Short mmCIF file of C-alpha atoms and ligand atoms in Angstrom, two decimals:
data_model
loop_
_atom_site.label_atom_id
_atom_site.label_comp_id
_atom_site.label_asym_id
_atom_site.label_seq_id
_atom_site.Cartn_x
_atom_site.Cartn_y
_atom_site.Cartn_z
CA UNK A 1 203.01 5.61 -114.22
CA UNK A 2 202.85 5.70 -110.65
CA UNK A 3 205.73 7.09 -108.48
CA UNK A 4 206.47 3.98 -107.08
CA UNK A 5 206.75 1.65 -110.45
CA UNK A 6 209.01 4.17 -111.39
CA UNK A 7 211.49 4.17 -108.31
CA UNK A 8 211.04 -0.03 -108.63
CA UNK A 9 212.23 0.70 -112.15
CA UNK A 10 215.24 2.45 -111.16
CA UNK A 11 215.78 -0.44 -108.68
CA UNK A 12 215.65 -2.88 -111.20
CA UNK A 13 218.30 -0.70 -113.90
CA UNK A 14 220.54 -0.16 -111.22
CA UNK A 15 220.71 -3.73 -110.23
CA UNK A 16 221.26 -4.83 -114.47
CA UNK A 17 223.98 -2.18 -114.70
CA UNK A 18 226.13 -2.49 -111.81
CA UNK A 19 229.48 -2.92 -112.52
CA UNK A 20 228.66 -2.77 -116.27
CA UNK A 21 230.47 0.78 -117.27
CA UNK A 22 231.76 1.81 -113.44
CA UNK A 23 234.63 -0.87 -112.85
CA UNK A 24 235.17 -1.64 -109.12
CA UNK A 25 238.49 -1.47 -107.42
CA UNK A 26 240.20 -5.09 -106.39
CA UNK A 27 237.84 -6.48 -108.38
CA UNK A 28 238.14 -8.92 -111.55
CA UNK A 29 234.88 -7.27 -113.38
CA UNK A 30 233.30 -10.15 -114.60
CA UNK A 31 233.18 -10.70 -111.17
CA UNK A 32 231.19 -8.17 -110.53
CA UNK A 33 228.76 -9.31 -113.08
CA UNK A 34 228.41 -12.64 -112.40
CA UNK A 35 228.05 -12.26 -108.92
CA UNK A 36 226.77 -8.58 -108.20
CA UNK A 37 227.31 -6.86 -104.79
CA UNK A 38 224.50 -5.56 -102.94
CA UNK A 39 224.06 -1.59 -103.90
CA UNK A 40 224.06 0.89 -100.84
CA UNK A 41 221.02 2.98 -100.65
CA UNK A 42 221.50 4.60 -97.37
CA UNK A 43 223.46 4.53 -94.69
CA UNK A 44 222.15 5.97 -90.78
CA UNK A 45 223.93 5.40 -87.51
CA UNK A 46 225.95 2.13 -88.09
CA UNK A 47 223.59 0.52 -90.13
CA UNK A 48 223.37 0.65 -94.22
CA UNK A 49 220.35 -0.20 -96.43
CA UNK A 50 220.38 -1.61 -99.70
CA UNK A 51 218.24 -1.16 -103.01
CA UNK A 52 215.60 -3.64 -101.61
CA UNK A 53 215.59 -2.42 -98.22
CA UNK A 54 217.88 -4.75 -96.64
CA UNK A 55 219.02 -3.16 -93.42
CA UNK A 56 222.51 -4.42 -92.39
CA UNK A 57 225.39 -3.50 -89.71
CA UNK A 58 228.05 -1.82 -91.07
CA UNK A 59 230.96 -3.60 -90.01
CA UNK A 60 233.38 -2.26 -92.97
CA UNK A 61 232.53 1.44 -91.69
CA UNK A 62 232.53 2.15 -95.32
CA UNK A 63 236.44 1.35 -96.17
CA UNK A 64 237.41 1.65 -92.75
CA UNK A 65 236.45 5.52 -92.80
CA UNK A 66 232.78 5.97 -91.75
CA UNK A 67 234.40 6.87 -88.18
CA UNK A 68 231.32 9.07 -86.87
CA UNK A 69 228.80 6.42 -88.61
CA UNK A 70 226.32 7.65 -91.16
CA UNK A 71 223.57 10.74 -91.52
CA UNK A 72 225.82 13.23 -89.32
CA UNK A 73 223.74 16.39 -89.64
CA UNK A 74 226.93 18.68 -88.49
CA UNK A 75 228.97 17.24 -91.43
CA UNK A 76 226.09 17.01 -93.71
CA UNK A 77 225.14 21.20 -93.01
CA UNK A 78 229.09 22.12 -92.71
CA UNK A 79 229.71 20.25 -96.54
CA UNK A 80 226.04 22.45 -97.55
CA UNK A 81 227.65 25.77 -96.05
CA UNK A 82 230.51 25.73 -97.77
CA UNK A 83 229.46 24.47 -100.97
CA UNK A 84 226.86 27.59 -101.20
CA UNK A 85 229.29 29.90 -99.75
CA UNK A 86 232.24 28.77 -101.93
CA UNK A 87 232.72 25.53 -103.75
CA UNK A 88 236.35 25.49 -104.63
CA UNK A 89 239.67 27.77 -104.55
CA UNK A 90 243.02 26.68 -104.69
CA UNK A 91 246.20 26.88 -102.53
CA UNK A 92 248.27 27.32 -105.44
CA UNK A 93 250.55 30.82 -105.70
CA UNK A 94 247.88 33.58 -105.17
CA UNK A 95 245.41 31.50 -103.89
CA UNK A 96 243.99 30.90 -100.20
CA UNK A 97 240.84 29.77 -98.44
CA UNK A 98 239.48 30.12 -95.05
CA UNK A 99 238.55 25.91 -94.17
CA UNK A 100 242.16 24.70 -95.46
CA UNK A 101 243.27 27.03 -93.29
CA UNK A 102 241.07 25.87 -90.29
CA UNK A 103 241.75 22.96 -90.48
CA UNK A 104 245.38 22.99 -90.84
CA UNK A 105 245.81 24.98 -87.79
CA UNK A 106 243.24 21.96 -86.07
CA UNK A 107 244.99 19.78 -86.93
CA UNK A 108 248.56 20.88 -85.83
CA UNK A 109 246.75 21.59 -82.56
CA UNK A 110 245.47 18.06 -82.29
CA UNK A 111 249.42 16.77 -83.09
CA UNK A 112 251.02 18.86 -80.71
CA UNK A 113 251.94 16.03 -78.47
CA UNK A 114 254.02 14.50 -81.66
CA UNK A 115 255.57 18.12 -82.57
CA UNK A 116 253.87 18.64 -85.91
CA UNK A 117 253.91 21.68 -87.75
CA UNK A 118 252.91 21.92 -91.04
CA UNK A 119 249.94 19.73 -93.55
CA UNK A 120 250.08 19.43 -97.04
CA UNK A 121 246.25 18.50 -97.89
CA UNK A 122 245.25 15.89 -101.11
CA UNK A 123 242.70 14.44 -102.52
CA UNK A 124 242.72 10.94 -100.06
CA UNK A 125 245.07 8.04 -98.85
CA UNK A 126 247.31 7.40 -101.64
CA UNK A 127 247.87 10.95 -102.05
CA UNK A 128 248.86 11.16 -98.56
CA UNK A 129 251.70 8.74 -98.92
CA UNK A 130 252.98 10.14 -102.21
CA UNK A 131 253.72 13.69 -100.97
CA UNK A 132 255.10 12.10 -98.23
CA UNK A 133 257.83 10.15 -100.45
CA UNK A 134 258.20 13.61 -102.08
CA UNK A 135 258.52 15.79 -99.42
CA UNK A 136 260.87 13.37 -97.53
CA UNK A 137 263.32 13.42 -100.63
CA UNK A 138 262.55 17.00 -100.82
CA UNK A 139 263.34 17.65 -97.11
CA UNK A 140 267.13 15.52 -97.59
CA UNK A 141 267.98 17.91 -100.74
CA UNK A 142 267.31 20.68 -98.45
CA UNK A 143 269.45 19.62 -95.80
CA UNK A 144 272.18 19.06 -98.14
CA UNK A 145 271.78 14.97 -98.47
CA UNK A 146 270.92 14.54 -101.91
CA UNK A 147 271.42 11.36 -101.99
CA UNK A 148 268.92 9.46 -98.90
CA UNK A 149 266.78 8.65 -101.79
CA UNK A 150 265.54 4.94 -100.57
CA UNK A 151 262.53 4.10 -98.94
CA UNK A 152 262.15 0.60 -96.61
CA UNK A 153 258.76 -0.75 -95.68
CA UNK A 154 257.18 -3.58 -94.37
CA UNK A 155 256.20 -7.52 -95.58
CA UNK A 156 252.27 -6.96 -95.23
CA UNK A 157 252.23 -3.29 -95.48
CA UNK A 158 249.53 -1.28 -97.49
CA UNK A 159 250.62 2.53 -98.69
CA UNK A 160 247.87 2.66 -101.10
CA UNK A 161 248.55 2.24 -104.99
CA UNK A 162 249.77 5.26 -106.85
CA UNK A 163 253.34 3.94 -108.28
CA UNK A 164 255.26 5.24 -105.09
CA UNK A 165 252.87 3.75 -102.70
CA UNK A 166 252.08 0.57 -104.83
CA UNK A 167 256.28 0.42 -104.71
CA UNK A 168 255.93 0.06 -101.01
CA UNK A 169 253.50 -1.98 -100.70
CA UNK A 170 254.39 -5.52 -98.79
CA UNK A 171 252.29 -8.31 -100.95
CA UNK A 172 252.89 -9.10 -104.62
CA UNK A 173 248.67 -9.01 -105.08
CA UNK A 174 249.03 -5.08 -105.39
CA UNK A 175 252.25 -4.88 -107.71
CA UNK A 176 252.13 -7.72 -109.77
CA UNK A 177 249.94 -6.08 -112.67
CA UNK A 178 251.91 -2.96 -112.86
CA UNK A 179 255.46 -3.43 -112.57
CA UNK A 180 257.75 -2.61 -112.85
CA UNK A 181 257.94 -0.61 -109.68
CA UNK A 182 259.65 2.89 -108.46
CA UNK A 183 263.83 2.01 -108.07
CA UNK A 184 264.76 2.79 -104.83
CA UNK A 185 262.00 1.16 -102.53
CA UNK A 186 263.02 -2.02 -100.57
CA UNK A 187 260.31 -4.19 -98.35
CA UNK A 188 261.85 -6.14 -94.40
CA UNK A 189 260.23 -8.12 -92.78
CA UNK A 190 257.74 -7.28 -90.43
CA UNK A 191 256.35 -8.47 -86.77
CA UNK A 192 253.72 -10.68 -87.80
CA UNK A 193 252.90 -12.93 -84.41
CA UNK A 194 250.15 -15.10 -86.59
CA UNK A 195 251.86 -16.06 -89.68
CA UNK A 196 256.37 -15.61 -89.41
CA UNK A 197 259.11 -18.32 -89.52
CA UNK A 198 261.24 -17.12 -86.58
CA UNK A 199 259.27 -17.62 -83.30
CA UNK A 200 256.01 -17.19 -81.27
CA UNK A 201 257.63 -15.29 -78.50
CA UNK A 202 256.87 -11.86 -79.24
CA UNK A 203 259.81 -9.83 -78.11
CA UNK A 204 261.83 -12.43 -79.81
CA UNK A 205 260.16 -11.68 -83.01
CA UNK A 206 260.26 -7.88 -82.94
CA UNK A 207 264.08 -8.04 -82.08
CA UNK A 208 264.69 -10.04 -85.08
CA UNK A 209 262.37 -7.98 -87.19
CA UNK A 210 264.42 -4.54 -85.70
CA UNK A 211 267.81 -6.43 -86.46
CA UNK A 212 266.50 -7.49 -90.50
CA UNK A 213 265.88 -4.20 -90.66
CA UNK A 214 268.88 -2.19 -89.30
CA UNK A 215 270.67 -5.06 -91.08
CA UNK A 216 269.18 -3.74 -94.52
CA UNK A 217 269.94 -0.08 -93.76
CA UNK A 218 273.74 -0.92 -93.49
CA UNK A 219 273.78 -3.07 -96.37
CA UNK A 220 271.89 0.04 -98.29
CA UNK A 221 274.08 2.41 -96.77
CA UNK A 222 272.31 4.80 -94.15
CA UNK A 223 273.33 7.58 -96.19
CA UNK A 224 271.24 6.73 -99.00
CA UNK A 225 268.10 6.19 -96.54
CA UNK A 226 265.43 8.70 -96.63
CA UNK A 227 262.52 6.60 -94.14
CA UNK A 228 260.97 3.91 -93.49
CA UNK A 229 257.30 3.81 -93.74
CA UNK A 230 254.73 1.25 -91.52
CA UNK A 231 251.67 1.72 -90.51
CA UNK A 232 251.12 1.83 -86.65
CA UNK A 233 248.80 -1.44 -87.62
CA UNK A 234 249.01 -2.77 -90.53
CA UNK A 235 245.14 -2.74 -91.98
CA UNK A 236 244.45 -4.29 -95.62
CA UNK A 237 247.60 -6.96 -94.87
CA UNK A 238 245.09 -8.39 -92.49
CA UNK A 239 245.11 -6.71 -89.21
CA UNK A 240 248.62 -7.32 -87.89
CA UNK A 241 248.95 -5.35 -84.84
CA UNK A 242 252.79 -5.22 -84.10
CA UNK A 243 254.06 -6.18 -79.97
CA UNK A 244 254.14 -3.31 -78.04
CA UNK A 245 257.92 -2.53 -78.28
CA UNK A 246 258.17 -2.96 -82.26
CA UNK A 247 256.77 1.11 -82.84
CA UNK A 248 259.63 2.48 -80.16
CA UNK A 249 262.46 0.24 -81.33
CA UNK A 250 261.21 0.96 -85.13
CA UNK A 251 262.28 4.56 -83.96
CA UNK A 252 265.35 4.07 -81.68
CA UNK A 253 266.53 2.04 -85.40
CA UNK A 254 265.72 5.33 -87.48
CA UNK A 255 267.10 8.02 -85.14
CA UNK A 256 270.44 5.80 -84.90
CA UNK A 257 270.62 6.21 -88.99
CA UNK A 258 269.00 9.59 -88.93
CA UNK A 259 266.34 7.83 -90.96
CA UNK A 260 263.14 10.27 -91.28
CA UNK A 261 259.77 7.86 -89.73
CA UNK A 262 256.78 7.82 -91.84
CA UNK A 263 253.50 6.86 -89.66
CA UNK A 264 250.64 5.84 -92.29
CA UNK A 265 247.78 6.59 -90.15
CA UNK A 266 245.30 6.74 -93.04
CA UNK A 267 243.33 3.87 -90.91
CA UNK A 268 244.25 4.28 -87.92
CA UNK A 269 244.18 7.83 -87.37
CA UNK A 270 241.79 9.40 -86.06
CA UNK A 271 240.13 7.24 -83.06
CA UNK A 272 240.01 3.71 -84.79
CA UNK A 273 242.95 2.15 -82.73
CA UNK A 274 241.86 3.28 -79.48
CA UNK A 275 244.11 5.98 -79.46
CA UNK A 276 243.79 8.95 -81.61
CA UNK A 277 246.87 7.97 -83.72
CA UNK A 278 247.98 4.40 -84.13
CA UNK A 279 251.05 5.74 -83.31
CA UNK A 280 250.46 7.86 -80.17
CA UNK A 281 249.03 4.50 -78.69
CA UNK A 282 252.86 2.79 -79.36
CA UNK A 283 253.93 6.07 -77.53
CA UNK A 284 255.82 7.20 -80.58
CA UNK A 285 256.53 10.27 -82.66
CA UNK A 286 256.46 10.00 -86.36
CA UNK A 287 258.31 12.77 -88.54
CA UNK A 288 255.61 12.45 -91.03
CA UNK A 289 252.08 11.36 -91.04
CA UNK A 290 249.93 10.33 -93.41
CA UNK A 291 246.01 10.97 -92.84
CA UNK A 292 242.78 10.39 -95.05
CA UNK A 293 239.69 8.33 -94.19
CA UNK A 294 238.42 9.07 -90.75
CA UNK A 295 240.02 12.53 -91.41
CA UNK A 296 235.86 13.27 -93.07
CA UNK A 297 234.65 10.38 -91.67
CA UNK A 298 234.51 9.08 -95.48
CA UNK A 299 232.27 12.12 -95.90
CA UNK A 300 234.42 14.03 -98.67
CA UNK A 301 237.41 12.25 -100.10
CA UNK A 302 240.74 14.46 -98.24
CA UNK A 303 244.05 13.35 -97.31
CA UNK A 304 246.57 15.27 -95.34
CA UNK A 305 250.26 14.83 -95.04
CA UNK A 306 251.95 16.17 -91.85
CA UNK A 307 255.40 17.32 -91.19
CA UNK A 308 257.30 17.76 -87.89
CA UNK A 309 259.32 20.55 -86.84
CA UNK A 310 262.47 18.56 -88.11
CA UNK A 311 261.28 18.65 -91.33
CA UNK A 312 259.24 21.23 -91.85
CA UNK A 313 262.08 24.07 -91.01
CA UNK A 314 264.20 22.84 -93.96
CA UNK A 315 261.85 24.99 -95.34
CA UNK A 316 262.92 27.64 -93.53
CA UNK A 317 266.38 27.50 -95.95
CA UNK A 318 266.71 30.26 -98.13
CA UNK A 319 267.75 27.75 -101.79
CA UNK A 320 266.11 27.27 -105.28
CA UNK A 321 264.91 24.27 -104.35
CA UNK A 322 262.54 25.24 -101.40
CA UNK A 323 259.65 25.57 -103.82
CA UNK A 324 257.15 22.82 -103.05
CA UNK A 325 257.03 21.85 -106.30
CA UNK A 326 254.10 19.39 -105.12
CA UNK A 327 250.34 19.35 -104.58
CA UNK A 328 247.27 19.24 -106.00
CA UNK A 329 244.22 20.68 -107.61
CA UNK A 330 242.46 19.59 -104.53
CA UNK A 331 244.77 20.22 -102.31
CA UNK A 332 243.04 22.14 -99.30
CA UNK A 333 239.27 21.52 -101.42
CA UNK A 334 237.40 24.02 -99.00
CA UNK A 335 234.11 21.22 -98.94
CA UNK A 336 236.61 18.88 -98.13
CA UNK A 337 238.58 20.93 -95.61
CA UNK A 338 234.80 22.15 -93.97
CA UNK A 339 233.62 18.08 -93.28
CA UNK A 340 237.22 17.63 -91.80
CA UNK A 341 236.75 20.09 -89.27
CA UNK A 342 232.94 18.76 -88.92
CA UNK A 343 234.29 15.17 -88.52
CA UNK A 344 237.08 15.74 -86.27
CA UNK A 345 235.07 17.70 -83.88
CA UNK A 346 232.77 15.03 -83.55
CA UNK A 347 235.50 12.41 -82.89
CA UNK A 348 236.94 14.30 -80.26
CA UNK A 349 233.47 15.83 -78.60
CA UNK A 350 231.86 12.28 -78.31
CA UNK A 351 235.46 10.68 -77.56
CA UNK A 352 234.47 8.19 -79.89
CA UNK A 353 238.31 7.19 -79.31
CA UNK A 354 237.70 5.86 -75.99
CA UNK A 355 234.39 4.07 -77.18
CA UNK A 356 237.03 2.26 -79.90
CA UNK A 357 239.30 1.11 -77.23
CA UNK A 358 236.31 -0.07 -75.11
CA UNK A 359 233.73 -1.43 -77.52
CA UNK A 360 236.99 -3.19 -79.10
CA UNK A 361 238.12 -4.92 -76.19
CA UNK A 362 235.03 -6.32 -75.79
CA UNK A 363 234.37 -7.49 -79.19
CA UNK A 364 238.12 -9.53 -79.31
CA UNK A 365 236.32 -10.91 -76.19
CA UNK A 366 233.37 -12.20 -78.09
CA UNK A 367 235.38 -13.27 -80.90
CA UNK A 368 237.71 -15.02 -78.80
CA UNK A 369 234.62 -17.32 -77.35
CA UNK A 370 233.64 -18.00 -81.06
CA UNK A 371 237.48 -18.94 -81.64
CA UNK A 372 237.24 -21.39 -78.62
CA UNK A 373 233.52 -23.08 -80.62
CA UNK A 374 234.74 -22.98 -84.40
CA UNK A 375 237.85 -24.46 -84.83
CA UNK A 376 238.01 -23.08 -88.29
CA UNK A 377 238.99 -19.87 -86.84
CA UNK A 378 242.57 -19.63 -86.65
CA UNK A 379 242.93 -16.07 -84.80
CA UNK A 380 241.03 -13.31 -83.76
CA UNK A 381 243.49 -9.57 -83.37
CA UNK A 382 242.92 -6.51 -83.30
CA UNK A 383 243.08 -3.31 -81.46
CA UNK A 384 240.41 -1.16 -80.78
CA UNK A 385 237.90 -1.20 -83.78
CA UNK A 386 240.32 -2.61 -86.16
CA UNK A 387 239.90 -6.55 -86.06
CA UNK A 388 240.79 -9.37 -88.10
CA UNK A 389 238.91 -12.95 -87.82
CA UNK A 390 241.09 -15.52 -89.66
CA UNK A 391 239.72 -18.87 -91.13
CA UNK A 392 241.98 -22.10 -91.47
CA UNK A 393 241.57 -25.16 -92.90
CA UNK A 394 243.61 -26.87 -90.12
CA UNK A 395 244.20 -25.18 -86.81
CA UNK A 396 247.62 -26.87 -86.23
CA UNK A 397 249.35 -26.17 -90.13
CA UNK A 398 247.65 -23.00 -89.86
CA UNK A 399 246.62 -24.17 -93.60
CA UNK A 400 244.85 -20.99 -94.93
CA UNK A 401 242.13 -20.99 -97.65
CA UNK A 402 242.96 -19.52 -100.98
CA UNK A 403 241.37 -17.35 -103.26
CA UNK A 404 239.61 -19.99 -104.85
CA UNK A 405 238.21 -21.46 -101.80
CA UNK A 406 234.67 -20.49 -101.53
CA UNK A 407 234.00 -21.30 -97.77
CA UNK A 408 235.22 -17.64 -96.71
CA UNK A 409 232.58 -15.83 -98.96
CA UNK A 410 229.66 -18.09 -98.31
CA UNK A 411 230.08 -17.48 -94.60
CA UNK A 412 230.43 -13.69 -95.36
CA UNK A 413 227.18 -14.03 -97.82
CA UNK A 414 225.45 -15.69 -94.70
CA UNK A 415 225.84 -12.91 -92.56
CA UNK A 416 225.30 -10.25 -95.06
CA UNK A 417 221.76 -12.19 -95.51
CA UNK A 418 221.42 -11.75 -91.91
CA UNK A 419 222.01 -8.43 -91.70
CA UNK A 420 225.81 -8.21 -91.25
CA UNK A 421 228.18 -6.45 -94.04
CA UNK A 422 231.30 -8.47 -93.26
CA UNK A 423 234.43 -7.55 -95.68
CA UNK A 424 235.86 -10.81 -96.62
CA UNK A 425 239.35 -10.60 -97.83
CA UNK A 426 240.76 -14.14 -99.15
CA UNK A 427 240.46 -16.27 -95.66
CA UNK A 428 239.82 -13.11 -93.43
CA UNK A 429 236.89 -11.21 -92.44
CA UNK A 430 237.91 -7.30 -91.57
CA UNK A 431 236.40 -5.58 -88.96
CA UNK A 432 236.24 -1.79 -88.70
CA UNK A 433 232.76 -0.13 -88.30
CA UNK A 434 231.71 3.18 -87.25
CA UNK A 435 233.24 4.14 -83.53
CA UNK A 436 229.44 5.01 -82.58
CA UNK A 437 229.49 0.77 -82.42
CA UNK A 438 228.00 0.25 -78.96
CA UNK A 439 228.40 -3.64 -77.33
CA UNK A 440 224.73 -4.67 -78.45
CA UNK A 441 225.92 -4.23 -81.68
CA UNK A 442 228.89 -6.58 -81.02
CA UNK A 443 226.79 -8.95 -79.67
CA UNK A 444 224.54 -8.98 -82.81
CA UNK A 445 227.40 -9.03 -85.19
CA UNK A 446 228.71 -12.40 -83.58
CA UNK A 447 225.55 -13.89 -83.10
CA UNK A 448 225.18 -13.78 -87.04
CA UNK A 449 228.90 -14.73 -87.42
CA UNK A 450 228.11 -17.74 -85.06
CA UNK A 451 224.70 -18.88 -86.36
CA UNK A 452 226.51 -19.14 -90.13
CA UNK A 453 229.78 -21.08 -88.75
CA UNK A 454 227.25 -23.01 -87.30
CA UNK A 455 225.39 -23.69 -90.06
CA UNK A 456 227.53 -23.97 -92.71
CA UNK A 457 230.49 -26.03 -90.69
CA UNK A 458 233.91 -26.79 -92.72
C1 PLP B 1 247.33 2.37 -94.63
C2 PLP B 1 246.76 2.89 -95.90
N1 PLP B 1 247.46 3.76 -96.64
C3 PLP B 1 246.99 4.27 -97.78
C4 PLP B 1 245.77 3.90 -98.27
C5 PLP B 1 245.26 4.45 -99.57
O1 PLP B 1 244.19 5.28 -99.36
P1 PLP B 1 243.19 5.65 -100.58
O2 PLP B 1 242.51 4.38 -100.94
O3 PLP B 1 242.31 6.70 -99.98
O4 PLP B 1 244.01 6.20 -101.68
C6 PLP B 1 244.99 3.00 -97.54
C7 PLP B 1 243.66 2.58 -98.03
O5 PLP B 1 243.03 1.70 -97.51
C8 PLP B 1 245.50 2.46 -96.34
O6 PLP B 1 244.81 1.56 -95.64
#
C-alpha cells in the first residue's frame, strides 16, 4: 500500500470517528455527529489547515489563546528542552524546579506596576479562578475575618466551570445541568451598553450598575464579603467591554468595603485587549489575577493565580492555618512553566500588545462599515483583538436569534468554506485571533464575512 492511500486512510477514520469516543466541550454530541466540525491538521502563522487541506484564518486564535499565532520555533524548542532535560517535578513539600521558578519571578516582574507578589501555577483557566476563591477565603482566615466567605460577580460573566467558577458564572447555559451550585456566590448586574433595561447613556449605566452592586454588599453584609470577581472584558458572555469608568469605580466600591478585587484576565491577559492586562488598560489594580491562555500562547495548558502584596503577606503570619493547603499535581509543570516564559517573551519582544490595540481599531472600523450595509448586524464591540459581531432579527427590538435559528451558523459555515474560522456562539460571531493579525488579514476576514451576508441575506 502506498504511503499516500494510507495517510488518505487515516483521513478518512479520523473524519468517521470524530466525536465518536472524545466528547467535545459545549457541545450536545449527537451534534457532533450529525454535523461534524472540520479537524485541525496544522496550524502556521494565523492560518490553520484542515484534514483535506483547507487553509483558513484563524479568527478564534485557538480558544482565544493562540496569542503568538502558530509554528513558534522558540516555544516549540523551549517545550523540546525541557521535556529532554526534565519532564515533570513537583512544587509540593520537598520539591522545586528551575522554569516554575523562572517564570514566577517573570511574571511578578511583568506585574510590578499592579504590586504583585506571589503566583500559584495550575493546570489552565478554571484552575486559575478556583485557587483564587480559595486563597481569597484563605487570605480573610488569616487576617482574622473568618467569616468574608461570599463571592459577587457579574450578569454575563464567564469564570470557567469547575463548581466554584461555574457558581460564578453570569448565564444559566453554564449552571443549569449541574446545580445545585457552591452557597455563598451571588451574581449583579453588570454594564452591558448593547443589551440592559436602564439606559443607553453610558455613565448612567455604570453608576447604576456600581450602586446594584454596593447595594448588594450592604444587604450581604460587607463583613461577610470576600471579592468580587469580573473580568476586565467580559469574553464568552459575548464581548461586553464595560465604559471606561466601570473598572475604577468597581474598585473605589471594593476598597470602601475592604472587598478583595479579583481581575479574570485568563483572556485578556497577556496583549489581547490592547493593553497587557485588561485591567491595566482600565488603569486599575486587581488584588488577584487570574491568568491561563495567552500565558503559553495555548502551547501547553498552564494557569497562574497572582496575589498582591495585600494578600500575599498574610502569609507572612506565623498560625496553623498558613499552610496552602491548595495546588496541584501540575502546579508549576516545568514544560508548561518553559513555553510560558517562551510565549511571554515573544509577546513582549514583538509588542504584539500594541499590534492588538492597532490591528483592533482598525478591524471595529471595517466591521462598523459592514454594520452600516447589513442591517442584520446589530453591533460590532470590542477592544483590541477581542470583538464581538452581533446578528438581529430586527435592528430596532434588537430581536436576537436563538439557538435554534440556523441563519447564524450558515453564515459562519460560509466563511469557514471561504477560508475564515469564525466562532459562532448563538447570534454572535467571536473574534480573537493570533496578535501577529496584520490589517490585510482584516481586510480578508470581512471580505468573506461580507460576500456571505451578501449572499445569504435574512
Ligand atoms: C474569563 C475566563 N475565565 C476562565 C476560563 C476557563 O478557562 P479554562 O477553559 O482554561 O479552564 C475562561 C475560558 O474561556 C475564561 O474565558
Amino acid at each position: 500500500m502506498s504511503e499516500q492511500t494510507t495517510v488518505a486512510q487515516e483521513r478518512a477514520w479520523l473524519k468517521e470517528n470524530v466525536g465518536r469516543h472524545a466528547l467535545h466541550p459545549m457541545n450536545d454530541p449527537k451534534d457532533v455527529l450529525k454535523n461534524p466540525p472540520p479537524i485541525i491538521e496544522k496550524g502556521d502563522g494565523v492560518y490553520i489547515t484542515d484534514v483535506d487541506g483547507h487553509r483558513m484564518l484563524d479568527c478564534q486564535g485557538g480558544l482565544w489563546c493562540v496569542n503568538a499565532g502558530y509554528g513558534r520555533k522558540e516555544i516549540v524548542d523551549a517545550i523540546t528542552r525541557q521535556a529532554n532535560e526534565l519532564a515533570y517535578y513537583n512544587l509540593f513539600p520537598g520539591g522545586a524546579n528551575a522554569p516554575a521558578t523562572r517564570l514566577g519571578a517573570r511574571l511578578i516582574e511583568l506585574l510590578r506596576p499592579e504590586g504583585m507578589s506571589r503566583v500559584l501555577f495550575s493546570s489552565g483557566g478554571s484552575d486559575s479562578v478556583e485557587s483564587a476563591f480559595k486563597l481569597a477565603r484563605q487570605y480573610w482566615k488569616l487576617e482574622g475575618e473568618p467569616e468574608r466567605i461570599k463571592f459577587i460577580s457579574l450578569r454575563g460573566g464567564y469564570h470557567g466551570l469547575h463548581f466554584g467558577g461555574m457558581s460564578a458564572c453570569g448565564g444559566d447555559a453554564w449552571r443549569r445541568s449541574y446545580e445545585p451550585l457552591v452557597p455563598g456566590f451571588i451574581n449583579v448586574e453588570s454594564p452591558n451598553l448593547y443589551r440592559n433595561p436602564f439606559t443607553s447613556d453610558p455613565e448612567a449605566l455604570v453608576d447604576i450598575c456600581i450602586k446594584l452592586l454596593e447595594r448588594e454588599i450592604q444587604f450581604q453584609s460587607a463583613d461577610t464579603v470576600a471579592a468580587v470577581i469580573a473580568e476586565p472584558i467580559q469574553g464568552a458572555g459575548g464581548v461586553n467591554v464595560p465604559p471606561a469608568s466601570y473598572w475604577p469605580k468597581l474598585r473605589e466600591v471594593c476598597d470602601r468595603y475592604g472587598v478583595l478585587l479579583i481581575a479574570d484576565e485568563v483572556i485578556t491577559g497577556f496583549g489581547r485587549s490592547g493593553a497587557l492586562f485588561g485591567s491595566r488598560g482600565w488603569g486599575v489594580k486587581p488584588d488577584i489575577m487570574c491568568l491561563a491562555k495567552g500565558l503559553t500562547s495555548g502551547y501547553v495548558p498552564l494557569g497562574a493565580t497572582v496575589l498582591n502584596d495585600r494578600v500575599a503577606s498574610a502569609w507572612n503570619n506565623e498560625g496553623p492555618r498558613s499552610v496552602l493547603m491548595h495546588g496541584y499535581t501540575y502546579s508549576g509543570h516545568p514544560v508548561a512553566c518553559a513555553a510560558g516564559l517562551a510565549a511571554v517573551d515573544i509577546v513582549v519582544k514583538e509588542n504584539l500588545t500594541e499590534n492588538a490595540r492597532v490591528v483592533g481599531d482598525y478591524f471595529l472600523g471595517r466591521l462598523g462599515e459592514l454594520k452600516e450595509k447589513h442591517r442584520v448586524i446589530g453591533d460590532v464591540r470590542g477592544k483590541g483583538l477581542m470583538i464581538a459581531v452581533e446578528l438581529v432579527k430586527d435592528r430596532e427590538t434588537k430581536e436576537p436569534f436563538s439557538p435554534v435559528d440556523s441563519y447564524p451558523g450558515a453564515i459562519s459555515e460560509a466563511c469557514v468554506a471561504n477560508g475564515v474560522m469564525l466562532r459562532t456562539i448563538v447570534n454572535k460571531f467571536i473574534i480573537s485571533p493570533p496578535l501577529t493579525f496584520t490589517k490585510a488579514h482584516v481586510d480578508e476576514v470581512v471580505r468573506v464575512l461580507d460576500d456571505a451576508l451578501t449572499r445569504n441575506k435574512y
